[in-house]
Amino acid sequence: MVKAIIFDLDGTLLNTLRDICNVLNGSLKKFGVPCLSLEKTIQYVGNGARKLVERATVGYDSELIDKIYEDYRVNFAECANLDTVLYDGETDFLQRAKAKGIKMAVVTNKPQKACDKVMSQFFKENYFDYVIGQSDDFALKPDPSAVNFVIEKFGVDKSECLFVGDGDTDVITAKNAGIRCISTLWGFRSQMQLAAVGGREFADSFASLGEMINL
């Protein structure tokens, strides 16, 4: 029985791709670096803001990359998230999970400040007990430190925990933490990509996710 669910954020709980792409391209353009398409942005996300910028600036010197990253970090934290949306069936899933007493948290590689802002915009209800983003407190996923912290705070056994995420990083994080993972197919990675890193369970909608855990 699932007693706790830990979610990824971008591509799992929120479709943030257009906002990520728009803010990143604003920073790239400011420093004379070619902009990215949505398709390229999808390929580059998942391992934190710094890695995203580095992937978008291959071949440029480290000083310029530092400036672009800082510009992106500041602007992303202030992003109005006008192009960000929830996924179909998500609100119903979260409401039912909360009503059944399932504990829920978010562990993401998104910078904490940007994470806090977008969470406050889109999740007015108190669904999540912990929201952990990129900070100095925990290493980024796939390091399992933040996930293990949440599990310890929830006071549940790892056999009762589930990680839900759309990324290859999420599959590996769950494996490193020793918990079950269901990979979502509505996000930024394909089933083939997820299976290649060990993904074994897949949900193509929040409705099917609910069926998989008897919610």
PDB file of C-alpha atoms in Angstrom:
ATOM      1  CA  MET A   1       0.000   0.000   0.000  1.00  0.00           C
ATOM      2  CA  VAL A   2       1.313   3.433  -0.963  1.00  0.00           C
ATOM      3  CA  LYS A   3       1.434   5.744   2.039  1.00  0.00           C
ATOM      4  CA  ALA A   4       3.739   8.436   0.626  1.00  0.00           C
ATOM      5  CA  ILE A   5       4.312   9.871  -2.846  1.00  0.00           C
ATOM      6  CA  ILE A   6       7.292  12.032  -3.764  1.00  0.00           C
ATOM      7  CA  PHE A   7       6.871  13.939  -7.019  1.00  0.00           C
ATOM      8  CA  ASP A   8       9.223  15.571  -9.434  1.00  0.00           C
ATOM      9  CA  LEU A   9       7.978  19.021 -10.506  1.00  0.00           C
ATOM     10  CA  ASP A  10       8.808  20.122 -14.074  1.00  0.00           C
ATOM     11  CA  GLY A  11       7.218  17.757 -16.565  1.00  0.00           C
ATOM     12  CA  THR A  12       5.446  15.851 -13.791  1.00  0.00           C
ATOM     13  CA  LEU A  13       3.238  18.220 -11.804  1.00  0.00           C
ATOM     14  CA  LEU A  14       3.618  21.252 -14.078  1.00  0.00           C
ATOM     15  CA  ASN A  15       4.240  21.702 -17.785  1.00  0.00           C
ATOM     16  CA  THR A  16       6.808  24.477 -17.441  1.00  0.00           C
ATOM     17  CA  LEU A  17       8.680  23.887 -20.691  1.00  0.00           C
ATOM     18  CA  ARG A  18       7.670  27.057 -22.527  1.00  0.00           C
ATOM     19  CA  ASP A  19       8.539  29.274 -19.579  1.00  0.00           C
ATOM     20  CA  ILE A  20      11.900  27.557 -19.115  1.00  0.00           C
ATOM     21  CA  CYS A  21      12.646  27.972 -22.810  1.00  0.00           C
ATOM     22  CA  ASN A  22      11.550  31.606 -22.901  1.00  0.00           C
ATOM     23  CA  VAL A  23      13.611  32.657 -19.881  1.00  0.00           C
ATOM     24  CA  LEU A  24      16.667  30.733 -21.022  1.00  0.00           C
ATOM     25  CA  ASN A  25      16.489  32.231 -24.505  1.00  0.00           C
ATOM     26  CA  GLY A  26      16.231  35.688 -22.996  1.00  0.00           C
ATOM     27  CA  SER A  27      19.528  35.121 -21.187  1.00  0.00           C
ATOM     28  CA  LEU A  28      21.210  33.503 -24.183  1.00  0.00           C
ATOM     29  CA  LYS A  29      20.142  36.343 -26.490  1.00  0.00           C
ATOM     30  CA  LYS A  30      21.358  38.967 -24.003  1.00  0.00           C
ATOM     31  CA  PHE A  31      24.886  37.549 -24.246  1.00  0.00           C
ATOM     32  CA  GLY A  32      24.859  36.851 -27.979  1.00  0.00           C
ATOM     33  CA  VAL A  33      24.404  33.074 -27.774  1.00  0.00           C
ATOM     34  CA  PRO A  34      21.983  31.345 -30.195  1.00  0.00           C
ATOM     35  CA  CYS A  35      18.551  30.573 -28.779  1.00  0.00           C
ATOM     36  CA  LEU A  36      17.199  27.054 -28.270  1.00  0.00           C
ATOM     37  CA  SER A  37      14.114  25.442 -29.764  1.00  0.00           C
ATOM     38  CA  LEU A  38      11.540  23.778 -27.513  1.00  0.00           C
ATOM     39  CA  GLU A  39      12.806  20.423 -28.744  1.00  0.00           C
ATOM     40  CA  LYS A  40      16.367  21.183 -27.670  1.00  0.00           C
ATOM     41  CA  THR A  41      15.182  22.567 -24.346  1.00  0.00           C
ATOM     42  CA  ILE A  42      13.356  19.293 -23.650  1.00  0.00           C
ATOM     43  CA  GLN A  43      16.598  17.413 -24.258  1.00  0.00           C
ATOM     44  CA  TYR A  44      18.599  19.653 -21.925  1.00  0.00           C
ATOM     45  CA  VAL A  45      16.331  19.896 -18.858  1.00  0.00           C
ATOM     46  CA  GLY A  46      16.305  17.557 -15.872  1.00  0.00           C
ATOM     47  CA  ASN A  47      19.618  18.023 -14.099  1.00  0.00           C
ATOM     48  CA  GLY A  48      19.288  21.498 -12.650  1.00  0.00           C
ATOM     49  CA  ALA A  49      19.564  25.065 -13.913  1.00  0.00           C
ATOM     50  CA  ARG A  50      23.349  25.119 -14.087  1.00  0.00           C
ATOM     51  CA  LYS A  51      23.511  21.975 -16.226  1.00  0.00           C
ATOM     52  CA  LEU A  52      20.760  23.348 -18.481  1.00  0.00           C
ATOM     53  CA  VAL A  53      22.781  26.507 -19.152  1.00  0.00           C
ATOM     54  CA  GLU A  54      25.985  24.522 -19.669  1.00  0.00           C
ATOM     55  CA  ARG A  55      24.302  22.291 -22.237  1.00  0.00           C
ATOM     56  CA  ALA A  56      22.993  25.358 -24.060  1.00  0.00           C
ATOM     57  CA  THR A  57      26.436  27.007 -24.154  1.00  0.00           C
ATOM     58  CA  VAL A  58      28.796  24.207 -25.168  1.00  0.00           C
ATOM     59  CA  GLY A  59      31.965  25.680 -26.646  1.00  0.00           C
ATOM     60  CA  TYR A  60      31.739  29.016 -24.843  1.00  0.00           C
ATOM     61  CA  ASP A  61      34.203  30.101 -22.168  1.00  0.00           C
ATOM     62  CA  SER A  62      33.435  29.517 -18.501  1.00  0.00           C
ATOM     63  CA  GLU A  63      33.244  33.215 -17.612  1.00  0.00           C
ATOM     64  CA  LEU A  64      30.480  33.806 -20.151  1.00  0.00           C
ATOM     65  CA  ILE A  65      28.659  30.675 -19.032  1.00  0.00           C
ATOM     66  CA  ASP A  66      28.772  31.939 -15.434  1.00  0.00           C
ATOM     67  CA  LYS A  67      27.227  35.263 -16.508  1.00  0.00           C
ATOM     68  CA  ILE A  68      24.469  33.563 -18.487  1.00  0.00           C
ATOM     69  CA  TYR A  69      23.710  31.198 -15.628  1.00  0.00           C
ATOM     70  CA  GLU A  70      23.446  34.047 -13.115  1.00  0.00           C
ATOM     71  CA  ASP A  71      21.195  36.021 -15.450  1.00  0.00           C
ATOM     72  CA  TYR A  72      18.997  32.978 -16.048  1.00  0.00           C
ATOM     73  CA  ARG A  73      18.855  32.111 -12.338  1.00  0.00           C
ATOM     74  CA  VAL A  74      17.709  35.613 -11.355  1.00  0.00           C
ATOM     75  CA  ASN A  75      15.188  35.959 -14.182  1.00  0.00           C
ATOM     76  CA  PHE A  76      13.783  32.471 -13.722  1.00  0.00           C
ATOM     77  CA  ALA A  77      13.105  33.148 -10.049  1.00  0.00           C
ATOM     78  CA  GLU A  78      11.048  36.185 -11.117  1.00  0.00           C
ATOM     79  CA  CYS A  79       9.273  34.444 -13.997  1.00  0.00           C
ATOM     80  CA  ALA A  80       5.525  35.087 -14.102  1.00  0.00           C
ATOM     81  CA  ASN A  81       4.941  31.490 -15.326  1.00  0.00           C
ATOM     82  CA  LEU A  82       2.350  32.665 -17.844  1.00  0.00           C
ATOM     83  CA  ASP A  83       2.817  29.621 -20.079  1.00  0.00           C
ATOM     84  CA  THR A  84       2.891  27.029 -17.279  1.00  0.00           C
ATOM     85  CA  VAL A  85      -0.108  24.699 -16.853  1.00  0.00           C
ATOM     86  CA  LEU A  86      -1.197  21.695 -14.807  1.00  0.00           C
ATOM     87  CA  TYR A  87      -1.810  18.340 -16.480  1.00  0.00           C
ATOM     88  CA  ASP A  88      -5.217  16.794 -17.161  1.00  0.00           C
ATOM     89  CA  GLY A  89      -6.689  14.956 -14.197  1.00  0.00           C
ATOM     90  CA  GLU A  90      -4.004  16.205 -11.822  1.00  0.00           C
ATOM     91  CA  THR A  91      -6.173  18.161  -9.389  1.00  0.00           C
ATOM     92  CA  ASP A  92      -8.574  15.248  -8.974  1.00  0.00           C
ATOM     93  CA  PHE A  93      -5.660  12.881  -8.322  1.00  0.00           C
ATOM     94  CA  LEU A  94      -4.122  15.144  -5.670  1.00  0.00           C
ATOM     95  CA  GLN A  95      -7.456  15.700  -3.950  1.00  0.00           C
ATOM     96  CA  ARG A  96      -8.168  11.973  -3.751  1.00  0.00           C
ATOM     97  CA  ALA A  97      -4.667  11.196  -2.513  1.00  0.00           C
ATOM     98  CA  LYS A  98      -4.957  13.851   0.177  1.00  0.00           C
ATOM     99  CA  ALA A  99      -8.395  12.602   1.214  1.00  0.00           C
ATOM    100  CA  LYS A 100      -6.990   9.081   1.644  1.00  0.00           C
ATOM    101  CA  GLY A 101      -4.262  10.377   3.935  1.00  0.00           C
ATOM    102  CA  ILE A 102      -1.381   9.772   1.542  1.00  0.00           C
ATOM    103  CA  LYS A 103       1.574  11.954   2.433  1.00  0.00           C
ATOM    104  CA  MET A 104       2.984  13.958  -0.487  1.00  0.00           C
ATOM    105  CA  ALA A 105       6.132  15.923  -1.195  1.00  0.00           C
ATOM    106  CA  VAL A 106       8.037  17.451  -4.108  1.00  0.00           C
ATOM    107  CA  VAL A 107      11.734  16.900  -4.768  1.00  0.00           C
ATOM    108  CA  THR A 108      13.017  18.786  -7.795  1.00  0.00           C
ATOM    109  CA  ASN A 109      16.260  20.085  -9.263  1.00  0.00           C
ATOM    110  CA  LYS A 110      14.542  23.405  -9.960  1.00  0.00           C
ATOM    111  CA  PRO A 111      16.135  26.293  -7.983  1.00  0.00           C
ATOM    112  CA  GLN A 112      14.361  26.645  -4.635  1.00  0.00           C
ATOM    113  CA  LYS A 113      13.280  30.258  -5.114  1.00  0.00           C
ATOM    114  CA  ALA A 114      11.739  29.569  -8.516  1.00  0.00           C
ATOM    115  CA  CYS A 115      10.221  26.385  -7.115  1.00  0.00           C
ATOM    116  CA  ASP A 116       8.579  28.204  -4.204  1.00  0.00           C
ATOM    117  CA  LYS A 117       7.103  30.843  -6.502  1.00  0.00           C
ATOM    118  CA  VAL A 118       5.558  28.477  -9.018  1.00  0.00           C
ATOM    119  CA  MET A 119       4.240  26.185  -6.277  1.00  0.00           C
ATOM    120  CA  SER A 120       2.509  29.100  -4.549  1.00  0.00           C
ATOM    121  CA  GLN A 121       0.922  30.100  -7.866  1.00  0.00           C
ATOM    122  CA  PHE A 122      -0.453  26.727  -8.876  1.00  0.00           C
ATOM    123  CA  PHE A 123      -1.021  24.840  -5.630  1.00  0.00           C
ATOM    124  CA  LYS A 124      -3.029  26.983  -3.261  1.00  0.00           C
ATOM    125  CA  GLU A 125      -4.242  23.862  -1.471  1.00  0.00           C
ATOM    126  CA  ASN A 126      -1.948  22.295   1.097  1.00  0.00           C
ATOM    127  CA  TYR A 127      -1.222  19.079  -0.791  1.00  0.00           C
ATOM    128  CA  PHE A 128       2.502  18.862  -0.108  1.00  0.00           C
ATOM    129  CA  ASP A 129       4.230  18.606   3.262  1.00  0.00           C
ATOM    130  CA  TYR A 130       7.692  19.267   1.827  1.00  0.00           C
ATOM    131  CA  VAL A 131       8.880  21.054  -1.310  1.00  0.00           C
ATOM    132  CA  ILE A 132      12.619  20.643  -1.815  1.00  0.00           C
ATOM    133  CA  GLY A 133      14.385  22.356  -4.696  1.00  0.00           C
ATOM    134  CA  GLN A 134      17.980  23.176  -5.563  1.00  0.00           C
ATOM    135  CA  SER A 135      19.749  24.708  -2.567  1.00  0.00           C
ATOM    136  CA  ASP A 136      22.806  24.199  -0.405  1.00  0.00           C
ATOM    137  CA  ASP A 137      20.891  21.805   1.855  1.00  0.00           C
ATOM    138  CA  PHE A 138      20.841  18.762  -0.438  1.00  0.00           C
ATOM    139  CA  ALA A 139      22.715  17.480  -3.466  1.00  0.00           C
ATOM    140  CA  LEU A 140      20.761  17.448  -6.722  1.00  0.00           C
ATOM    141  CA  LYS A 141      18.989  14.338  -7.957  1.00  0.00           C
ATOM    142  CA  PRO A 142      19.904  11.568  -8.695  1.00  0.00           C
ATOM    143  CA  ASP A 143      21.535  11.855  -5.266  1.00  0.00           C
ATOM    144  CA  PRO A 144      18.855  10.404  -2.938  1.00  0.00           C
ATOM    145  CA  SER A 145      19.562  12.634   0.066  1.00  0.00           C
ATOM    146  CA  ALA A 146      16.447  14.816  -0.259  1.00  0.00           C
ATOM    147  CA  VAL A 147      14.228  11.799  -0.901  1.00  0.00           C
ATOM    148  CA  ASN A 148      15.625   9.966   2.110  1.00  0.00           C
ATOM    149  CA  PHE A 149      15.091  13.082   4.236  1.00  0.00           C
ATOM    150  CA  VAL A 150      11.425  13.224   3.244  1.00  0.00           C
ATOM    151  CA  ILE A 151      10.891   9.515   3.889  1.00  0.00           C
ATOM    152  CA  GLU A 152      12.442   9.835   7.345  1.00  0.00           C
ATOM    153  CA  LYS A 153      10.255  12.849   8.161  1.00  0.00           C
ATOM    154  CA  PHE A 154       7.138  11.033   6.955  1.00  0.00           C
ATOM    155  CA  GLY A 155       7.969   8.089   9.211  1.00  0.00           C
ATOM    156  CA  VAL A 156       6.998   5.471   6.628  1.00  0.00           C
ATOM    157  CA  ASP A 157       8.789   2.402   5.357  1.00  0.00           C
ATOM    158  CA  LYS A 158      10.487   2.605   1.985  1.00  0.00           C
ATOM    159  CA  SER A 159       8.272  -0.216   0.750  1.00  0.00           C
ATOM    160  CA  GLU A 160       5.320   2.152   1.251  1.00  0.00           C
ATOM    161  CA  CYS A 161       6.882   5.010  -0.756  1.00  0.00           C
ATOM    162  CA  LEU A 162       6.552   5.906  -4.415  1.00  0.00           C
ATOM    163  CA  PHE A 163       8.527   8.320  -6.565  1.00  0.00           C
ATOM    164  CA  VAL A 164       6.645   9.808  -9.519  1.00  0.00           C
ATOM    165  CA  GLY A 165       8.627  11.630 -12.186  1.00  0.00           C
ATOM    166  CA  ASP A 166       9.005  12.112 -15.912  1.00  0.00           C
ATOM    167  CA  GLY A 167      12.795  12.063 -16.148  1.00  0.00           C
ATOM    168  CA  ASP A 168      15.637   9.608 -16.427  1.00  0.00           C
ATOM    169  CA  THR A 169      17.086  11.361 -13.388  1.00  0.00           C
ATOM    170  CA  ASP A 170      13.945  10.447 -11.437  1.00  0.00           C
ATOM    171  CA  VAL A 171      14.253   6.750 -12.279  1.00  0.00           C
ATOM    172  CA  ILE A 172      17.832   6.738 -11.037  1.00  0.00           C
ATOM    173  CA  THR A 173      16.953   8.768  -7.935  1.00  0.00           C
ATOM    174  CA  ALA A 174      14.289   6.268  -6.925  1.00  0.00           C
ATOM    175  CA  LYS A 175      16.688   3.397  -7.498  1.00  0.00           C
ATOM    176  CA  ASN A 176      19.354   5.117  -5.390  1.00  0.00           C
ATOM    177  CA  ALA A 177      16.816   5.670  -2.610  1.00  0.00           C
ATOM    178  CA  GLY A 178      15.560   2.088  -2.797  1.00  0.00           C
ATOM    179  CA  ILE A 179      11.933   2.951  -3.531  1.00  0.00           C
ATOM    180  CA  ARG A 180       9.399   2.207  -6.254  1.00  0.00           C
ATOM    181  CA  CYS A 181       9.203   4.525  -9.246  1.00  0.00           C
ATOM    182  CA  ILE A 182       6.393   5.162 -11.704  1.00  0.00           C
ATOM    183  CA  SER A 183       7.556   7.146 -14.719  1.00  0.00           C
ATOM    184  CA  THR A 184       5.104   9.576 -16.296  1.00  0.00           C
ATOM    185  CA  LEU A 185       4.827   9.710 -20.069  1.00  0.00           C
ATOM    186  CA  TRP A 186       3.227  13.155 -20.275  1.00  0.00           C
ATOM    187  CA  GLY A 187       6.497  14.934 -19.487  1.00  0.00           C
ATOM    188  CA  PHE A 188       9.865  15.525 -21.120  1.00  0.00           C
ATOM    189  CA  ARG A 189      11.130  11.972 -21.773  1.00  0.00           C
ATOM    190  CA  SER A 190       9.869   9.064 -23.863  1.00  0.00           C
ATOM    191  CA  GLN A 191       9.158   5.558 -22.577  1.00  0.00           C
ATOM    192  CA  MET A 192      12.182   4.322 -24.509  1.00  0.00           C
ATOM    193  CA  GLN A 193      14.451   6.860 -22.829  1.00  0.00           C
ATOM    194  CA  LEU A 194      13.076   6.004 -19.392  1.00  0.00           C
ATOM    195  CA  ALA A 195      13.329   2.257 -19.957  1.00  0.00           C
ATOM    196  CA  ALA A 196      16.942   2.683 -21.035  1.00  0.00           C
ATOM    197  CA  VAL A 197      17.888   3.838 -17.519  1.00  0.00           C
ATOM    198  CA  GLY A 198      15.829   1.207 -15.722  1.00  0.00           C
ATOM    199  CA  GLY A 199      12.258   2.495 -15.831  1.00  0.00           C
ATOM    200  CA  ARG A 200       9.803  -0.395 -15.462  1.00  0.00           C
ATOM    201  CA  GLU A 201       6.419   1.142 -14.639  1.00  0.00           C
ATOM    202  CA  PHE A 202       4.806   3.826 -16.781  1.00  0.00           C
ATOM    203  CA  ALA A 203       1.685   5.981 -16.503  1.00  0.00           C
ATOM    204  CA  ASP A 204       0.309   7.917 -19.465  1.00  0.00           C
ATOM    205  CA  SER A 205      -2.129  10.025 -17.417  1.00  0.00           C
ATOM    206  CA  PHE A 206      -2.968  10.908 -13.838  1.00  0.00           C
ATOM    207  CA  ALA A 207      -6.023   8.668 -14.191  1.00  0.00           C
ATOM    208  CA  SER A 208      -3.846   5.670 -15.053  1.00  0.00           C
ATOM    209  CA  LEU A 209      -1.439   6.598 -12.254  1.00  0.00           C
ATOM    210  CA  GLY A 210      -4.339   6.449  -9.821  1.00  0.00           C
ATOM    211  CA  GLU A 211      -5.355   3.024 -11.124  1.00  0.00           C
ATOM    212  CA  MET A 212      -1.805   1.732 -10.692  1.00  0.00           C
ATOM    213  CA  ILE A 213      -1.806   2.549  -6.977  1.00  0.00           C
ATOM    214  CA  ASN A 214      -5.491   1.711  -6.323  1.00  0.00           C
ATOM    215  CA  LEU A 215      -6.367   5.338  -5.623  1.00  0.00           C
TER     216      LEU A 215
END
